[in-house]
Amino acid sequence: MLRFLPLKLGRLYRCLKLLLVLGLSVVLLMNTHTLFASFQKNELTDRRFVNLNKCPACFGTSWCRKFMNGQVSFETWGRLRFLDMFNVKNVFFAQYGEPREGTRRIVLKRLGSNQELADIDQKICKRAMYKTEFARLNGDVRLLTPDVVEGWSDLVHCPSQRLLDRIVRRYAETKDSGSFLLKNLKDTERMQLLMTLAFNPEPLVLQSFPSDEGWPFAKYLGACGRMVAVNYVGEELWSFYNAPWEKRVDLAKQLMDIAEQLTNNDFDFALYLLDVSFDNFAVGPRDGKVIVVDAENVVVADKRLIKQSERSFLLYLRSVRFA
């Protein structure tokens, strides 16, 4: 009896595989028209697809001209909308083209799942956010201050005024960047900054600590509606799991160097990654450099503020002691 068990299991496995293939074939046949339409149309030129109609409750508009001109397009599999059910993180690979520079690969992010985006829409519709946090930052408010935004996201879990000034000054979704004064931003730009800070601050991390200055993050390119574009780095770290021993040692050394750089640097900001996984790192194909490609969960501590607080506390203890 037992000798026939593997044979039965083999037949069952083949039947299940056949049913799966048939099921996928039926789905493809039912969506034939949609498939052809997906390959023929560049959905990234659709204002509603990139949620440009949601602005100013969006992430920015600096790249909208490139999107609307058709300079950004999904790669092959990214054009198939029925595959979105498997793309929970809403991360897509795309091609970006410039007339003189040719095309290159980039990464597009919605910065959240469909459910998370629906939840933020619901909150906005109920005007809960406008009546509380956002309302206090409209009008003639001069600075973005810690007492208002503390705890909105990991980036501002323990913010200092110096960090917030840096975020505003380096905000890339405004034409007049360079000022740390919140009041110098337009109302729409201010709303976009606050929306990004509260929902997913990854773009602000990439802007405030840019790769051009040596920070180990992917380069921020721009945004249109609720679609953010960042530079494509390379294969994710997990793909090197079976690489030669020397390569794995080099990658491990680079990870430790990243931790050291984020903790001790000339800017006196300590950045702590709260979500450390293979998926959040990528390796450049040419230089083999490890880069952080998911910076949503990053806590930033101002070491100057910590030192200042320590000195103030010591002075207080001395005053109490000799009182």
Tab-separated table of N, CA and C in Angstrom, residues 40-179:
chain	number	residue	atom	x	y	z
A	40	GLN	N	-0.099	48.846	-25.290
A	40	GLN	CA	-0.182	49.940	-26.246
A	40	GLN	C	-0.189	51.310	-25.569
A	41	LYS	N	-0.704	51.390	-24.353
A	41	LYS	CA	-0.866	52.676	-23.681
A	41	LYS	C	0.172	52.853	-22.584
A	42	ASN	N	0.704	54.058	-22.493
A	42	ASN	CA	1.603	54.405	-21.394
A	42	ASN	C	0.757	55.019	-20.281
A	43	GLU	N	0.450	54.208	-19.287
A	43	GLU	CA	-0.447	54.665	-18.226
A	43	GLU	C	0.168	55.757	-17.358
A	44	LEU	N	1.474	55.905	-17.417
A	44	LEU	CA	2.125	56.928	-16.604
A	44	LEU	C	1.884	58.336	-17.138
A	45	THR	N	1.235	58.443	-18.293
A	45	THR	CA	0.831	59.757	-18.801
A	45	THR	C	-0.587	60.106	-18.359
A	46	ASP	N	-1.220	59.191	-17.652
A	46	ASP	CA	-2.593	59.391	-17.171
A	46	ASP	C	-2.555	60.078	-15.807
A	47	ARG	N	-3.134	61.251	-15.712
A	47	ARG	CA	-3.107	62.028	-14.474
A	47	ARG	C	-3.749	61.268	-13.319
A	48	ARG	N	-4.812	60.534	-13.606
A	48	ARG	CA	-5.503	59.810	-12.539
A	48	ARG	C	-4.715	58.577	-12.102
A	49	PHE	N	-3.994	57.965	-13.026
A	49	PHE	CA	-3.221	56.778	-12.665
A	49	PHE	C	-2.101	57.128	-11.692
A	50	VAL	N	-1.445	58.261	-11.906
A	50	VAL	CA	-0.377	58.684	-10.991
A	50	VAL	C	-0.937	59.486	-9.819
A	51	ASN	N	-2.268	59.587	-9.764
A	51	ASN	CA	-2.960	60.290	-8.668
A	51	ASN	C	-2.598	61.765	-8.587
A	52	LEU	N	-2.363	62.369	-9.740
A	52	LEU	CA	-2.102	63.805	-9.760
A	52	LEU	C	-3.338	64.583	-9.328
A	53	ASN	N	-4.508	63.965	-9.530
A	53	ASN	CA	-5.763	64.598	-9.114
A	53	ASN	C	-5.903	64.662	-7.595
A	54	LYS	N	-5.040	63.938	-6.866
A	54	LYS	CA	-5.087	63.957	-5.404
A	54	LYS	C	-4.338	65.152	-4.811
A	55	CYS	N	-3.526	65.816	-5.621
A	55	CYS	CA	-2.731	66.936	-5.114
A	55	CYS	C	-3.644	68.068	-4.638
A	56	PRO	N	-3.258	68.789	-3.575
A	56	PRO	CA	-1.926	68.810	-2.954
A	56	PRO	C	-1.677	67.706	-1.920
A	57	ALA	N	-2.638	66.790	-1.744
A	57	ALA	CA	-2.403	65.663	-0.838
A	57	ALA	C	-1.624	64.584	-1.583
A	58	CYS	N	-0.435	64.964	-2.047
A	58	CYS	CA	0.397	64.052	-2.830
A	58	CYS	C	1.851	64.279	-2.431
A	59	PHE	N	2.781	63.707	-3.206
A	59	PHE	CA	4.196	63.760	-2.835
A	59	PHE	C	4.996	64.794	-3.617
A	60	GLY	N	4.395	65.406	-4.633
A	60	GLY	CA	5.106	66.429	-5.383
A	60	GLY	C	4.715	66.441	-6.848
A	61	THR	N	5.264	67.416	-7.573
A	61	THR	CA	4.932	67.570	-8.995
A	61	THR	C	6.158	67.882	-9.854
A	62	SER	N	7.351	67.758	-9.299
A	62	SER	CA	8.562	68.186	-10.012
A	62	SER	C	8.827	67.383	-11.280
A	63	TRP	N	8.335	66.154	-11.348
A	63	TRP	CA	8.584	65.303	-12.515
A	63	TRP	C	7.339	65.129	-13.380
A	64	CYS	N	6.312	65.897	-13.142
A	64	CYS	CA	5.065	65.700	-13.884
A	64	CYS	C	5.233	65.944	-15.383
A	65	ARG	N	6.039	66.918	-15.744
A	65	ARG	CA	6.245	67.176	-17.170
A	65	ARG	C	6.881	65.965	-17.846
A	66	LYS	N	7.813	65.319	-17.170
A	66	LYS	CA	8.461	64.132	-17.737
A	66	LYS	C	7.462	62.982	-17.862
A	67	PHE	N	6.592	62.841	-16.864
A	67	PHE	CA	5.565	61.793	-16.925
A	67	PHE	C	4.590	62.066	-18.066
A	68	MET	N	4.070	63.286	-18.117
A	68	MET	CA	3.048	63.616	-19.106
A	68	MET	C	3.599	63.601	-20.534
A	69	ASN	N	4.901	63.860	-20.691
A	69	ASN	CA	5.524	63.836	-22.020
A	69	ASN	C	5.877	62.427	-22.481
A	70	GLY	N	5.632	61.439	-21.636
A	70	GLY	CA	5.920	60.062	-22.015
A	70	GLY	C	7.375	59.669	-21.883
A	71	GLN	N	8.148	60.448	-21.125
A	71	GLN	CA	9.566	60.121	-20.941
A	71	GLN	C	9.767	58.980	-19.945
A	72	VAL	N	8.723	58.668	-19.184
A	72	VAL	CA	8.774	57.586	-18.206
A	72	VAL	C	7.756	56.530	-18.611
A	73	SER	N	8.191	55.288	-18.690
A	73	SER	CA	7.281	54.205	-19.079
A	73	SER	C	7.634	52.935	-18.313
A	74	PHE	N	6.607	52.154	-18.004
A	74	PHE	CA	6.818	50.893	-17.303
A	74	PHE	C	7.613	49.925	-18.173
A	75	GLU	N	8.387	49.070	-17.500
A	75	GLU	CA	8.991	47.952	-18.208
A	75	GLU	C	7.925	46.890	-18.467
A	76	THR	N	8.267	45.859	-19.207
A	76	THR	CA	7.294	44.906	-19.743
A	76	THR	C	6.273	44.423	-18.724
A	77	TRP	N	6.740	43.796	-17.639
A	77	TRP	CA	5.806	43.206	-16.682
A	77	TRP	C	5.060	44.272	-15.897
A	78	GLY	N	5.645	45.433	-15.751
A	78	GLY	CA	4.977	46.505	-15.029
A	78	GLY	C	3.755	47.038	-15.744
A	79	ARG	N	3.619	46.735	-17.031
A	79	ARG	CA	2.464	47.199	-17.796
A	79	ARG	C	1.218	46.353	-17.538
A	80	LEU	N	1.389	45.177	-16.960
A	80	LEU	CA	0.265	44.267	-16.750
A	80	LEU	C	-0.396	44.572	-15.411
A	81	ARG	N	-1.540	45.204	-15.463
A	81	ARG	CA	-2.197	45.677	-14.245
A	81	ARG	C	-2.722	44.536	-13.373
A	82	PHE	N	-3.064	43.385	-13.963
A	82	PHE	CA	-3.587	42.306	-13.135
A	82	PHE	C	-2.506	41.717	-12.223
A	83	LEU	N	-1.229	42.046	-12.489
A	83	LEU	CA	-0.146	41.592	-11.622
A	83	LEU	C	0.017	42.483	-10.393
A	84	ASP	N	-0.721	43.590	-10.356
A	84	ASP	CA	-0.601	44.507	-9.220
A	84	ASP	C	-1.029	43.853	-7.911
A	85	MET	N	-1.866	42.810	-8.005
A	85	MET	CA	-2.313	42.138	-6.782
A	85	MET	C	-1.146	41.479	-6.047
A	86	PHE	N	-0.071	41.175	-6.772
A	86	PHE	CA	1.106	40.581	-6.148
A	86	PHE	C	2.127	41.642	-5.726
A	87	ASN	N	1.933	42.859	-6.201
A	87	ASN	CA	2.873	43.946	-5.922
A	87	ASN	C	2.349	44.768	-4.746
A	88	VAL	N	2.431	44.190	-3.558
A	88	VAL	CA	1.840	44.809	-2.369
A	88	VAL	C	2.507	46.143	-2.042
A	89	LYS	N	3.811	46.227	-2.244
A	89	LYS	CA	4.545	47.446	-1.896
A	89	LYS	C	4.386	48.556	-2.929
A	90	ASN	N	3.769	48.242	-4.069
A	90	ASN	CA	3.589	49.239	-5.134
A	90	ASN	C	4.920	49.833	-5.588
A	91	VAL	N	5.872	48.956	-5.861
A	91	VAL	CA	7.177	49.354	-6.385
A	91	VAL	C	7.290	48.819	-7.814
A	92	PHE	N	7.655	49.702	-8.754
A	92	PHE	CA	7.688	49.336	-10.164
A	92	PHE	C	9.042	49.700	-10.773
A	93	PHE	N	9.442	48.913	-11.766
A	93	PHE	CA	10.624	49.254	-12.559
A	93	PHE	C	10.160	49.945	-13.837
A	94	ALA	N	10.881	50.988	-14.210
A	94	ALA	CA	10.485	51.762	-15.382
A	94	ALA	C	11.718	52.228	-16.138
A	95	GLN	N	11.475	52.747	-17.333
A	95	GLN	CA	12.526	53.323	-18.158
A	95	GLN	C	12.296	54.823	-18.275
A	96	TYR	N	13.370	55.573	-18.071
A	96	TYR	CA	13.302	57.028	-18.204
A	96	TYR	C	14.232	57.454	-19.324
A	97	GLY	N	13.711	58.245	-20.252
A	97	GLY	CA	14.506	58.626	-21.412
A	97	GLY	C	14.682	60.120	-21.557
A	98	GLU	N	15.901	60.513	-21.899
A	98	GLU	CA	16.230	61.889	-22.259
A	98	GLU	C	16.722	61.881	-23.702
A	99	PRO	N	16.347	62.892	-24.500
A	99	PRO	CA	16.724	62.902	-25.921
A	99	PRO	C	18.221	62.722	-26.164
A	100	ARG	N	19.047	63.347	-25.348
A	100	ARG	CA	20.490	63.301	-25.585
A	100	ARG	C	21.195	62.201	-24.791
A	101	GLU	N	20.566	61.743	-23.720
A	101	GLU	CA	21.231	60.791	-22.835
A	101	GLU	C	20.769	59.355	-23.028
A	102	GLY	N	19.716	59.140	-23.797
A	102	GLY	CA	19.190	57.795	-23.957
A	102	GLY	C	18.296	57.410	-22.789
A	103	THR	N	18.039	56.119	-22.638
A	103	THR	CA	17.156	55.639	-21.580
A	103	THR	C	17.951	54.939	-20.490
A	104	ARG	N	17.402	54.972	-19.306
A	104	ARG	CA	18.001	54.253	-18.182
A	104	ARG	C	16.897	53.763	-17.260
A	105	ARG	N	17.246	52.785	-16.463
A	105	ARG	CA	16.274	52.170	-15.568
A	105	ARG	C	16.124	52.997	-14.298
A	106	ILE	N	14.875	53.163	-13.859
A	106	ILE	CA	14.587	53.843	-12.601
A	106	ILE	C	13.565	53.018	-11.824
A	107	VAL	N	13.308	53.429	-10.606
A	107	VAL	CA	12.333	52.751	-9.753
A	107	VAL	C	11.232	53.738	-9.391
A	108	LEU	N	9.992	53.303	-9.536
A	108	LEU	CA	8.836	54.120	-9.172
A	108	LEU	C	8.181	53.535	-7.932
A	109	LYS	N	7.800	54.411	-7.003
A	109	LYS	CA	7.192	53.968	-5.750
A	109	LYS	C	5.949	54.797	-5.449
A	110	ARG	N	4.918	54.106	-4.999
A	110	ARG	CA	3.734	54.810	-4.494
A	110	ARG	C	3.853	55.076	-2.990
A	111	LEU	N	4.902	54.567	-2.383
A	111	LEU	CA	5.231	54.801	-0.968
A	111	LEU	C	4.259	54.150	0.008
A	112	GLY	N	3.416	53.276	-0.476
A	112	GLY	CA	2.493	52.586	0.416
A	112	GLY	C	1.612	51.631	-0.360
A	113	SER	N	0.946	50.754	0.364
A	113	SER	CA	0.023	49.818	-0.279
A	113	SER	C	-1.261	50.547	-0.664
A	114	ASN	N	-2.074	49.896	-1.469
A	114	ASN	CA	-3.350	50.494	-1.869
A	114	ASN	C	-4.234	50.770	-0.657
A	115	GLN	N	-4.184	49.873	0.324
A	115	GLN	CA	-4.994	50.063	1.523
A	115	GLN	C	-4.510	51.259	2.331
A	116	GLU	N	-3.194	51.418	2.444
A	116	GLU	CA	-2.647	52.560	3.181
A	116	GLU	C	-2.994	53.877	2.498
A	117	LEU	N	-2.957	53.886	1.179
A	117	LEU	CA	-3.325	55.092	0.443
A	117	LEU	C	-4.811	55.385	0.588
A	118	ALA	N	-5.628	54.327	0.601
A	118	ALA	CA	-7.067	54.520	0.794
A	118	ALA	C	-7.356	55.056	2.193
A	119	ASP	N	-6.594	54.582	3.168
A	119	ASP	CA	-6.789	55.051	4.546
A	119	ASP	C	-6.461	56.531	4.677
A	120	ILE	N	-5.377	56.970	4.022
A	120	ILE	CA	-5.015	58.384	4.120
A	120	ILE	C	-6.051	59.243	3.413
A	121	ASP	N	-6.625	58.732	2.329
A	121	ASP	CA	-7.697	59.463	1.644
A	121	ASP	C	-8.916	59.611	2.546
A	122	GLN	N	-9.219	58.546	3.264
A	122	GLN	CA	-10.374	58.582	4.152
A	122	GLN	C	-10.171	59.606	5.268
A	123	LYS	N	-8.957	59.661	5.794
A	123	LYS	CA	-8.665	60.637	6.844
A	123	LYS	C	-8.783	62.060	6.315
A	124	ILE	N	-8.306	62.252	5.086
A	124	ILE	CA	-8.375	63.589	4.500
A	124	ILE	C	-9.827	63.975	4.235
A	125	CYS	N	-10.620	63.018	3.764
A	125	CYS	CA	-12.030	63.300	3.496
A	125	CYS	C	-12.774	63.689	4.775
A	126	LYS	N	-12.380	63.085	5.860
A	126	LYS	CA	-12.999	63.430	7.144
A	126	LYS	C	-12.420	64.711	7.729
A	127	ARG	N	-11.395	65.245	7.022
A	127	ARG	CA	-10.745	66.495	7.414
A	127	ARG	C	-10.099	66.404	8.791
A	128	ALA	N	-9.813	65.190	9.218
A	128	ALA	CA	-9.199	65.025	10.535
A	128	ALA	C	-7.810	65.638	10.567
A	129	MET	N	-7.037	65.412	9.504
A	129	MET	CA	-5.666	65.903	9.497
A	129	MET	C	-5.631	67.414	9.319
A	130	TYR	N	-6.559	67.943	8.544
A	130	TYR	CA	-6.565	69.383	8.320
A	130	TYR	C	-6.907	70.143	9.604
A	131	LYS	N	-7.751	69.567	10.427
A	131	LYS	CA	-8.187	70.261	11.637
A	131	LYS	C	-7.164	70.176	12.759
A	132	THR	N	-6.231	69.251	12.649
A	132	THR	CA	-5.279	69.082	13.745
A	132	THR	C	-3.891	69.526	13.330
A	133	GLU	N	-3.051	68.576	12.900
A	133	GLU	CA	-1.654	68.889	12.640
A	133	GLU	C	-1.470	69.889	11.504
A	134	PHE	N	-2.107	69.637	10.350
A	134	PHE	CA	-1.850	70.457	9.177
A	134	PHE	C	-2.352	71.882	9.348
A	135	ALA	N	-3.465	72.037	10.042
A	135	ALA	CA	-4.068	73.360	10.165
A	135	ALA	C	-3.134	74.335	10.863
A	136	ARG	N	-2.368	73.836	11.816
A	136	ARG	CA	-1.477	74.716	12.565
A	136	ARG	C	-0.273	75.169	11.743
A	137	LEU	N	-0.053	74.538	10.605
A	137	LEU	CA	1.117	74.864	9.797
A	137	LEU	C	0.748	75.625	8.532
A	138	ASN	N	-0.488	76.060	8.417
A	138	ASN	CA	-0.905	76.876	7.288
A	138	ASN	C	-0.744	78.354	7.627
A	139	GLY	N	-0.862	79.182	6.612
A	139	GLY	CA	-0.826	80.616	6.856
A	139	GLY	C	0.579	81.147	7.027
A	140	ASP	N	0.780	81.918	8.090
A	140	ASP	CA	2.035	82.644	8.285
A	140	ASP	C	2.987	81.952	9.254
A	141	VAL	N	2.850	80.644	9.428
A	141	VAL	CA	3.769	79.921	10.308
A	141	VAL	C	5.171	79.991	9.709
A	142	ARG	N	6.127	80.424	10.513
A	142	ARG	CA	7.469	80.706	10.000
A	142	ARG	C	8.323	79.451	9.881
A	143	LEU	N	8.314	78.611	10.908
A	143	LEU	CA	9.193	77.451	10.948
A	143	LEU	C	8.407	76.165	11.163
A	144	LEU	N	8.997	75.075	10.704
A	144	LEU	CA	8.513	73.745	11.046
A	144	LEU	C	9.186	73.373	12.363
A	145	THR	N	8.419	73.221	13.429
A	145	THR	CA	8.994	73.064	14.764
A	145	THR	C	8.761	71.664	15.323
A	146	PRO	N	9.661	71.206	16.206
A	146	PRO	CA	9.556	69.846	16.750
A	146	PRO	C	8.264	69.579	17.508
A	147	ASP	N	7.750	70.564	18.218
A	147	ASP	CA	6.564	70.325	19.034
A	147	ASP	C	5.334	70.005	18.192
A	148	VAL	N	5.346	70.392	16.921
A	148	VAL	CA	4.190	70.154	16.051
A	148	VAL	C	4.268	68.793	15.365
A	149	VAL	N	5.448	68.419	14.862
A	149	VAL	CA	5.552	67.229	14.012
A	149	VAL	C	6.155	66.017	14.721
A	150	GLU	N	6.541	66.155	15.964
A	150	GLU	CA	7.162	65.027	16.666
A	150	GLU	C	6.227	63.821	16.698
A	151	GLY	N	6.751	62.674	16.259
A	151	GLY	CA	5.978	61.442	16.273
A	151	GLY	C	5.147	61.186	15.034
A	152	TRP	N	5.177	62.090	14.065
A	152	TRP	CA	4.414	61.871	12.834
A	152	TRP	C	4.911	60.631	12.099
A	153	SER	N	6.217	60.421	12.106
A	153	SER	CA	6.828	59.279	11.426
A	153	SER	C	8.175	59.007	12.084
A	154	ASP	N	8.847	57.955	11.634
A	154	ASP	CA	10.142	57.603	12.224
A	154	ASP	C	11.168	58.717	12.043
A	155	LEU	N	11.124	59.403	10.917
A	155	LEU	CA	12.088	60.469	10.649
A	155	LEU	C	12.041	61.551	11.718
A	156	VAL	N	10.863	61.833	12.229
A	156	VAL	CA	10.708	62.884	13.242
A	156	VAL	C	10.252	62.279	14.571
A	157	HIS	N	10.784	61.112	14.869
A	157	HIS	CA	10.468	60.484	16.159
A	157	HIS	C	11.033	61.308	17.311
A	158	CYS	N	12.224	61.863	17.112
A	158	CYS	CA	12.836	62.742	18.122
A	158	CYS	C	13.528	63.891	17.390
A	159	PRO	N	12.769	64.771	16.751
A	159	PRO	CA	13.369	65.778	15.867
A	159	PRO	C	13.992	66.943	16.624
A	160	SER	N	14.981	67.535	16.007
A	160	SER	CA	15.560	68.786	16.492
A	160	SER	C	15.209	69.876	15.489
A	161	GLN	N	15.357	71.122	15.918
A	161	GLN	CA	15.085	72.222	14.996
A	161	GLN	C	16.070	72.210	13.831
A	162	ARG	N	17.300	71.796	14.101
A	162	ARG	CA	18.310	71.734	13.038
A	162	ARG	C	17.929	70.709	11.973
A	163	LEU	N	17.379	69.570	12.387
A	163	LEU	CA	16.939	68.554	11.431
A	163	LEU	C	15.771	69.064	10.595
A	164	LEU	N	14.798	69.685	11.233
A	164	LEU	CA	13.628	70.174	10.503
A	164	LEU	C	14.006	71.287	9.530
A	165	ASP	N	14.920	72.151	9.942
A	165	ASP	CA	15.394	73.195	9.023
A	165	ASP	C	16.080	72.573	7.813
A	166	ARG	N	16.807	71.500	8.043
A	166	ARG	CA	17.492	70.804	6.944
A	166	ARG	C	16.477	70.184	5.989
A	167	ILE	N	15.412	69.597	6.524
A	167	ILE	CA	14.376	68.980	5.694
A	167	ILE	C	13.708	70.026	4.804
A	168	VAL	N	13.349	71.167	5.392
A	168	VAL	CA	12.675	72.217	4.621
A	168	VAL	C	13.630	72.838	3.603
A	169	ARG	N	14.866	73.089	4.015
A	169	ARG	CA	15.838	73.741	3.132
A	169	ARG	C	16.178	72.880	1.922
A	170	ARG	N	16.161	71.560	2.092
A	170	ARG	CA	16.542	70.662	1.001
A	170	ARG	C	15.334	70.036	0.308
A	171	TYR	N	14.162	70.549	0.602
A	171	TYR	CA	12.957	70.005	-0.020
A	171	TYR	C	13.020	70.214	-1.529
A	172	ALA	N	12.958	69.129	-2.284
A	172	ALA	CA	13.203	69.180	-3.728
A	172	ALA	C	11.951	69.455	-4.550
A	173	GLU	N	10.787	69.423	-3.924
A	173	GLU	CA	9.544	69.616	-4.670
A	173	GLU	C	9.093	71.075	-4.674
A	174	THR	N	10.051	71.986	-4.637
A	174	THR	CA	9.765	73.410	-4.748
A	174	THR	C	10.821	74.052	-5.632
A	175	LYS	N	10.433	75.073	-6.369
A	175	LYS	CA	11.380	75.756	-7.247
A	175	LYS	C	12.329	76.650	-6.460
A	176	ASP	N	11.895	77.095	-5.290
A	176	ASP	CA	12.695	78.025	-4.491
A	176	ASP	C	13.295	77.323	-3.280
A	177	SER	N	13.956	76.187	-3.513
A	177	SER	CA	14.573	75.466	-2.407
A	177	SER	C	15.806	76.216	-1.922
A	178	GLY	N	16.196	75.949	-0.705
A	178	GLY	CA	17.367	76.604	-0.136
A	178	GLY	C	17.050	77.397	1.109
A	179	SER	N	15.773	77.661	1.346
A	179	SER	CA	15.373	78.392	2.542
A	179	SER	C	14.806	77.426	3.568
